[in-house]
Amino acid sequence: HAKASGKDTYQFYSKILNAEALERLEMESSLRRALERNELELAYQPKYATQSKGICGAEALLRWTHPQRGPISPGAFIPLCEEIGLIVPIGDWVVREVCGQLNAWSDAGLAPIPVAINLSPVQFRQPDLIERLFKIVVETGVDPGLLEFEITEGATMENIALTTATLSHLQALGFHISIDDFGTGHSSLSYLKQFPINTLKVDQSFVRHLSENSKDAAIVKSIVTLAHSLGFTVVAEGVETQAQLDHLSGLGCDAIQGYLFSRPIPPQEFAGLLGSELMIQPALGDQRGSAG
Ligand code: C2E
Ligand code: MG
Ligand code: MG
Ligand code: MG
């Protein structure tokens, strides 16, 4: 009996493993096909300056609709892309797509707006990252000052010397640098001092209970103070309520991003938002110029 149940258990797990392995394989080939067939899309989420009360930038976020399964969130497919190395060509596609979009908005007569692009740790580690990025801006003729790269604390701490060199190089070319999900990773204050960066993005986990939780409020207040003391601007992510916005404005947080103002939206819709704005002031851009 024991033997039989052991065998059953084995068959049970091997079935699950096979199903998982098959699903992964299917996802992998679907993703490769999506890239080849240009089925990936970008959504743009506005960043809103608390002082000038206008759109001061956007973050480009990947969107993928699987032909059978429907929309799949980046949290689900990006780790897979990282594992199989597909994040490198996909990352290039994102940068090229954003540059094309910036040119299209410029051709349509819209004022230039900085766009932030997420860089995976895998991309950040590529020895030819700088060349790849530079090639794309040269080919598309986009002002590097309109591009901002968001990297997580974890990615920056992998290799301090390499990070310092890479960030310096990126800044020298005119790109802006943000630390994403700040406060959730392991970054050391001494490196924060040494890294050439422009902006800290307060993770949404600290923003969620900002109005009710005095500890979260204290953490956010400290991050704002720290960032400003080091000459960085601060953006808060995941702002969903007016109370959170009021609190963050009171703390002197430079910009906010979140569903309160807008969800990530397709580029045509984003252009509509820009066009409808009375004040198009890249307020962050001005401050960042003096920070770096
Ligand atoms: P992230 O860079 O921290 O992006 C912020 C995430 O928070 C986005 O999720 C955005 O849709 C979501 N968000 C924005 N406002 C709110 C809000 O008010 N409430 C809540 N609950 N969520 C909000 P999304 O688009 O699912 O992306 C998840 C993560 O996937 C991103 O986190 C980023 O790490 C990664 N990602 C997205 N696009 C790319 C990409 O092009 N390249 C790379 N390497 N990673 C990407
Ligand atoms: Mg981000
Ligand atoms: Mg984030
Ligand atoms: Mg994140």
Coordinates of C-alpha atoms and ligand atoms in Angstrom, one line a residue:
H1 CA 0.0 0.0 0.0
A2 CA 2.8 2.4 1.0
K3 CA 4.6 1.6 -2.2
A4 CA 1.5 2.3 -4.3
S5 CA 0.9 5.7 -2.6
G6 CA 4.5 6.6 -3.1
K7 CA 4.1 5.9 -6.8
D8 CA 0.9 7.9 -6.9
T9 CA 2.6 10.8 -5.2
Y10 CA 5.5 10.6 -7.7
Q11 CA 3.0 10.5 -10.6
F12 CA 1.1 13.3 -9.1
Y13 CA 4.1 15.6 -8.8
S14 CA 5.6 14.6 -12.1
K15 CA 2.3 15.5 -13.7
I16 CA 2.4 18.9 -12.1
L17 CA 6.1 19.4 -12.9
N18 CA 5.4 18.5 -16.5
A19 CA 2.4 20.8 -16.7
E20 CA 4.5 23.6 -15.2
A21 CA 7.4 22.9 -17.5
L22 CA 5.1 22.8 -20.5
E23 CA 3.4 26.0 -19.5
R24 CA 6.8 27.7 -19.2
L25 CA 7.9 26.5 -22.6
E26 CA 4.6 27.7 -24.1
M27 CA 5.0 31.1 -22.4
E28 CA 8.6 31.4 -23.6
S29 CA 7.8 30.7 -27.2
S30 CA 4.8 33.0 -27.0
L31 CA 7.0 35.8 -25.6
R32 CA 9.6 35.3 -28.3
R33 CA 6.8 35.4 -30.9
A34 CA 5.3 38.5 -29.3
L35 CA 8.6 40.4 -29.6
E36 CA 9.1 39.2 -33.2
R37 CA 5.6 40.1 -34.3
N38 CA 5.6 43.4 -32.4
E39 CA 2.8 42.3 -30.1
L40 CA 4.2 44.0 -27.0
E41 CA 2.8 47.4 -26.1
L42 CA 3.7 50.2 -23.7
A43 CA 1.4 52.0 -21.4
Y44 CA 2.3 55.5 -20.1
Q45 CA 1.6 56.6 -16.5
P46 CA 1.9 60.3 -15.9
K47 CA 4.0 61.8 -13.1
Y48 CA 2.3 64.8 -11.6
A49 CA 4.3 67.6 -10.0
T50 CA 2.9 68.6 -6.6
Q51 CA 4.0 72.3 -6.9
S52 CA 3.2 73.2 -10.4
K53 CA 0.2 70.8 -10.4
G54 CA 1.0 69.6 -13.9
I55 CA 2.3 66.5 -15.7
C56 CA 6.1 66.5 -15.4
G57 CA 6.8 63.1 -16.9
A58 CA 5.7 59.6 -17.6
E59 CA 6.7 56.1 -16.8
A60 CA 6.6 53.6 -19.7
L61 CA 5.2 50.2 -18.6
L62 CA 5.2 47.0 -20.6
R63 CA 2.0 45.4 -21.6
W64 CA 1.5 42.0 -23.2
T65 CA -1.7 40.4 -24.3
H66 CA -1.3 36.6 -24.7
P67 CA -3.2 35.4 -27.8
Q68 CA -5.2 32.8 -25.8
R69 CA -4.8 33.8 -22.1
G70 CA -5.4 37.6 -22.5
P71 CA -3.5 40.3 -20.7
I72 CA -0.5 39.1 -18.5
S73 CA 1.0 41.4 -16.0
P74 CA 4.7 42.4 -16.2
G75 CA 5.1 41.0 -12.7
A76 CA 4.3 37.6 -14.2
F77 CA 6.2 37.6 -17.5
I78 CA 9.3 39.9 -16.8
P79 CA 10.9 37.4 -14.4
L80 CA 10.6 34.7 -17.1
C81 CA 12.1 37.1 -19.7
E82 CA 15.0 37.7 -17.3
E83 CA 15.6 34.0 -16.8
I84 CA 15.8 33.2 -20.5
G85 CA 17.7 36.4 -21.4
L86 CA 14.8 37.7 -23.5
I87 CA 14.7 40.8 -21.3
V88 CA 17.8 42.2 -23.2
P89 CA 16.1 42.4 -26.7
I90 CA 12.8 43.3 -25.1
G91 CA 14.5 46.1 -23.1
D92 CA 16.0 47.4 -26.3
W93 CA 12.6 47.3 -27.9
V94 CA 11.2 49.3 -25.0
V95 CA 13.8 52.0 -25.4
R96 CA 13.4 52.2 -29.1
E97 CA 9.6 52.3 -28.8
V98 CA 9.8 55.2 -26.2
C99 CA 12.1 57.1 -28.5
G100 CA 9.7 56.6 -31.4
Q101 CA 6.9 57.8 -29.2
L102 CA 8.8 60.9 -28.1
N103 CA 9.4 61.8 -31.8
A104 CA 5.8 61.2 -32.7
W105 CA 4.6 63.5 -29.8
S106 CA 7.1 66.1 -30.9
D107 CA 5.9 65.9 -34.5
A108 CA 2.4 66.3 -33.2
G109 CA 3.5 69.6 -31.6
L110 CA 3.4 68.5 -28.0
A111 CA 6.0 70.0 -25.6
P112 CA 8.8 67.5 -24.7
I113 CA 8.1 65.3 -21.7
P114 CA 10.6 63.1 -19.9
V115 CA 9.8 59.4 -20.0
A116 CA 11.1 56.9 -17.5
I117 CA 12.0 53.4 -18.5
N118 CA 12.5 50.4 -16.1
L119 CA 15.9 48.6 -16.5
S120 CA 16.0 45.1 -15.2
P121 CA 19.1 44.1 -13.2
V122 CA 19.9 41.7 -16.0
Q123 CA 20.0 44.6 -18.5
F124 CA 21.9 46.7 -16.1
R125 CA 24.6 44.0 -15.9
Q126 CA 25.2 43.8 -19.7
P127 CA 28.7 45.0 -20.5
D128 CA 27.4 46.7 -23.6
L129 CA 24.4 48.4 -22.0
I130 CA 25.8 51.9 -22.6
E131 CA 26.6 51.3 -26.3
R132 CA 23.2 49.8 -26.9
L133 CA 21.3 52.7 -25.3
F134 CA 23.5 55.3 -27.0
K135 CA 23.0 53.6 -30.4
I136 CA 19.2 53.9 -30.0
V137 CA 19.2 57.6 -29.0
V138 CA 21.6 58.4 -31.9
E139 CA 19.5 56.5 -34.4
T140 CA 16.3 58.0 -33.3
G141 CA 17.7 61.5 -32.6
V142 CA 16.1 61.7 -29.2
D143 CA 17.5 64.0 -26.5
P144 CA 19.0 61.7 -23.8
G145 CA 17.8 64.3 -21.3
L146 CA 14.2 63.1 -22.0
L147 CA 15.0 59.6 -20.9
E148 CA 15.2 58.5 -17.3
F149 CA 16.2 55.0 -16.3
E150 CA 14.7 53.4 -13.2
I151 CA 16.7 50.8 -11.5
T152 CA 16.1 49.0 -8.2
E153 CA 18.4 49.2 -5.2
G154 CA 19.1 45.5 -5.5
A155 CA 20.5 46.0 -9.0
T156 CA 22.8 48.9 -7.9
M157 CA 24.2 46.9 -5.0
E158 CA 25.3 43.9 -7.0
N159 CA 28.7 45.4 -7.9
I160 CA 29.4 48.8 -6.5
A161 CA 32.3 49.7 -8.7
L162 CA 30.5 48.7 -11.9
T163 CA 27.3 50.5 -10.8
T164 CA 29.2 53.7 -10.1
A165 CA 30.9 53.5 -13.5
T166 CA 27.7 52.7 -15.3
L167 CA 25.6 55.4 -13.7
S168 CA 28.4 58.0 -14.2
H169 CA 28.5 57.0 -17.9
L170 CA 24.7 57.2 -18.3
Q171 CA 24.6 60.6 -16.6
A172 CA 27.5 61.9 -18.7
L173 CA 25.5 61.0 -21.8
G174 CA 22.6 63.1 -20.4
F175 CA 20.3 60.3 -19.2
H176 CA 18.6 60.7 -15.8
I177 CA 18.7 58.0 -13.2
S178 CA 16.0 57.0 -10.6
I179 CA 16.2 54.5 -7.8
D180 CA 12.9 52.6 -8.1
D181 CA 10.9 51.0 -5.2
F182 CA 13.2 52.9 -2.8
G183 CA 13.1 51.6 0.8
T184 CA 12.3 48.0 -0.1
G185 CA 15.8 46.8 -1.2
H186 CA 19.1 46.8 0.6
S187 CA 20.9 49.9 -0.3
S188 CA 23.5 51.4 1.9
L189 CA 23.5 55.1 2.6
S190 CA 27.2 55.5 1.9
Y191 CA 26.6 54.2 -1.7
L192 CA 23.6 56.5 -2.0
K193 CA 26.0 59.3 -1.4
Q194 CA 28.5 58.1 -4.0
F195 CA 26.1 57.0 -6.8
P196 CA 25.3 59.7 -9.4
I197 CA 21.5 59.6 -9.4
N198 CA 18.8 62.2 -9.8
T199 CA 15.6 60.8 -8.2
L200 CA 14.4 58.5 -5.5
K201 CA 11.0 56.8 -6.0
V202 CA 9.3 56.0 -2.7
D203 CA 7.9 52.5 -2.9
Q204 CA 4.1 52.2 -2.9
S205 CA 4.2 50.0 0.2
F206 CA 5.1 53.1 2.3
V207 CA 2.4 55.2 0.6
R208 CA -0.5 52.8 0.9
H209 CA -1.1 53.4 4.6
L210 CA 0.5 56.8 4.8
S211 CA -2.6 58.5 6.2
E212 CA -3.3 56.0 9.0
N213 CA 0.1 54.6 9.9
S214 CA 2.5 57.0 11.7
K215 CA 5.5 54.7 11.0
D216 CA 4.9 54.8 7.3
A217 CA 4.5 58.6 7.5
A218 CA 7.8 58.8 9.4
I219 CA 9.6 56.7 6.9
V220 CA 8.3 58.7 3.9
K221 CA 9.2 62.0 5.7
S222 CA 12.7 60.7 6.2
I223 CA 13.1 59.6 2.6
V224 CA 12.0 63.0 1.4
T225 CA 14.4 64.8 3.7
L226 CA 17.3 62.4 2.8
A227 CA 16.7 62.8 -0.9
H228 CA 16.6 66.5 -0.8
S229 CA 19.7 66.8 1.4
L230 CA 21.6 64.7 -1.1
G231 CA 20.3 66.8 -4.0
F232 CA 17.8 64.3 -5.4
T233 CA 14.1 64.8 -6.3
V234 CA 11.5 62.5 -4.8
V235 CA 8.6 60.8 -6.5
A236 CA 6.0 58.8 -4.6
E237 CA 4.5 55.7 -6.3
G238 CA 1.0 54.2 -5.9
V239 CA -0.8 57.4 -4.8
E240 CA -4.5 56.5 -4.8
T241 CA -6.2 59.0 -2.5
Q242 CA -6.4 62.7 -2.1
A243 CA -5.4 62.3 1.5
Q244 CA -2.1 60.6 0.4
L245 CA -1.5 63.4 -2.1
D246 CA -2.1 66.1 0.5
H247 CA 0.2 64.4 2.9
L248 CA 2.9 64.0 0.3
S249 CA 2.6 67.6 -0.9
G250 CA 2.9 68.7 2.7
L251 CA 6.1 66.7 3.1
G252 CA 7.6 68.5 0.0
C253 CA 7.5 65.4 -2.2
D254 CA 8.2 66.7 -5.7
A255 CA 6.0 64.5 -7.8
I256 CA 3.5 61.7 -7.4
Q257 CA 2.4 58.8 -9.6
G258 CA -0.7 56.7 -9.0
Y259 CA -4.3 55.8 -9.9
L260 CA -5.5 59.0 -8.2
F261 CA -4.2 61.0 -11.1
S262 CA -4.1 58.3 -13.8
R263 CA -3.6 54.6 -14.4
P264 CA -1.0 53.7 -17.0
I265 CA -2.8 54.5 -20.3
P266 CA -2.1 53.9 -24.1
P267 CA 0.0 56.5 -25.8
Q268 CA -2.8 58.1 -27.7
E269 CA -4.7 58.7 -24.5
F270 CA -1.6 60.1 -22.8
A271 CA -1.2 62.5 -25.7
G272 CA -4.7 63.6 -25.0
L273 CA -3.9 64.3 -21.4
L274 CA -0.8 66.3 -22.5
G275 CA -2.8 68.3 -25.0
S276 CA -5.5 69.1 -22.5
E277 CA -3.1 70.4 -20.0
L278 CA -3.1 74.2 -19.6
M279 CA 0.4 74.1 -18.0
I280 CA 2.9 71.8 -19.5
Q281 CA 5.9 72.3 -17.3
P282 CA 8.6 69.8 -16.9
A283 CA 9.1 71.1 -13.4
L284 CA 11.1 68.1 -12.3
G285 CA 13.5 68.6 -15.3
D286 CA 14.4 72.0 -14.0
Q287 CA 15.2 70.8 -10.5
R288 CA 17.0 67.8 -11.7
G289 CA 19.3 70.0 -13.7
S290 CA 20.7 71.6 -10.6
A291 CA 20.8 68.3 -8.7
G292 CA 23.3 66.4 -10.8
Ligands
C2E1 P1 7.4 49.6 -11.1 O1 8.4 50.1 -12.0 O2 7.6 49.9 -9.6 O3 6.0 50.2 -11.6 C1 5.0 50.7 -10.8 C2 3.9 49.6 -10.8 O4 2.8 50.1 -10.0 C3 3.2 49.4 -12.2 O5 2.8 48.1 -12.2 C4 2.0 50.4 -12.1 O6 1.0 50.0 -13.0 C5 1.6 50.2 -10.7 N1 0.8 51.3 -10.2 C6 0.9 52.6 -10.5 N2 0.1 53.4 -9.8 C7 -0.5 52.6 -8.9 C8 -1.5 52.8 -7.9 O7 -1.9 53.9 -7.6 N3 -1.8 51.7 -7.2 C9 -1.3 50.5 -7.4 N4 -1.8 49.4 -6.7 N5 -0.4 50.2 -8.4 C10 0.0 51.3 -9.1 P2 3.0 47.2 -13.5 O8 2.7 48.0 -14.8 O9 2.2 45.9 -13.3 O10 4.5 46.9 -13.5 C11 5.1 46.1 -12.4 C12 6.6 46.1 -12.5 O11 7.0 45.4 -13.7 C13 7.2 47.5 -12.5 O12 7.2 48.0 -11.2 C14 8.6 47.1 -13.1 O13 9.4 46.7 -12.1 C15 8.3 46.0 -14.0 N6 8.2 46.5 -15.4 C16 7.2 47.1 -16.1 N7 7.5 47.5 -17.3 C17 8.8 47.1 -17.5 C18 9.8 47.2 -18.5 O14 9.5 47.8 -19.6 N8 11.0 46.7 -18.3 C19 11.4 46.2 -17.1 N9 12.6 45.7 -16.9 N10 10.5 46.1 -16.1 C20 9.2 46.5 -16.3
MG2 MG 9.4 51.8 -12.2
MG3 MG 8.3 51.1 -8.4
MG4 MG 8.3 47.4 -8.7

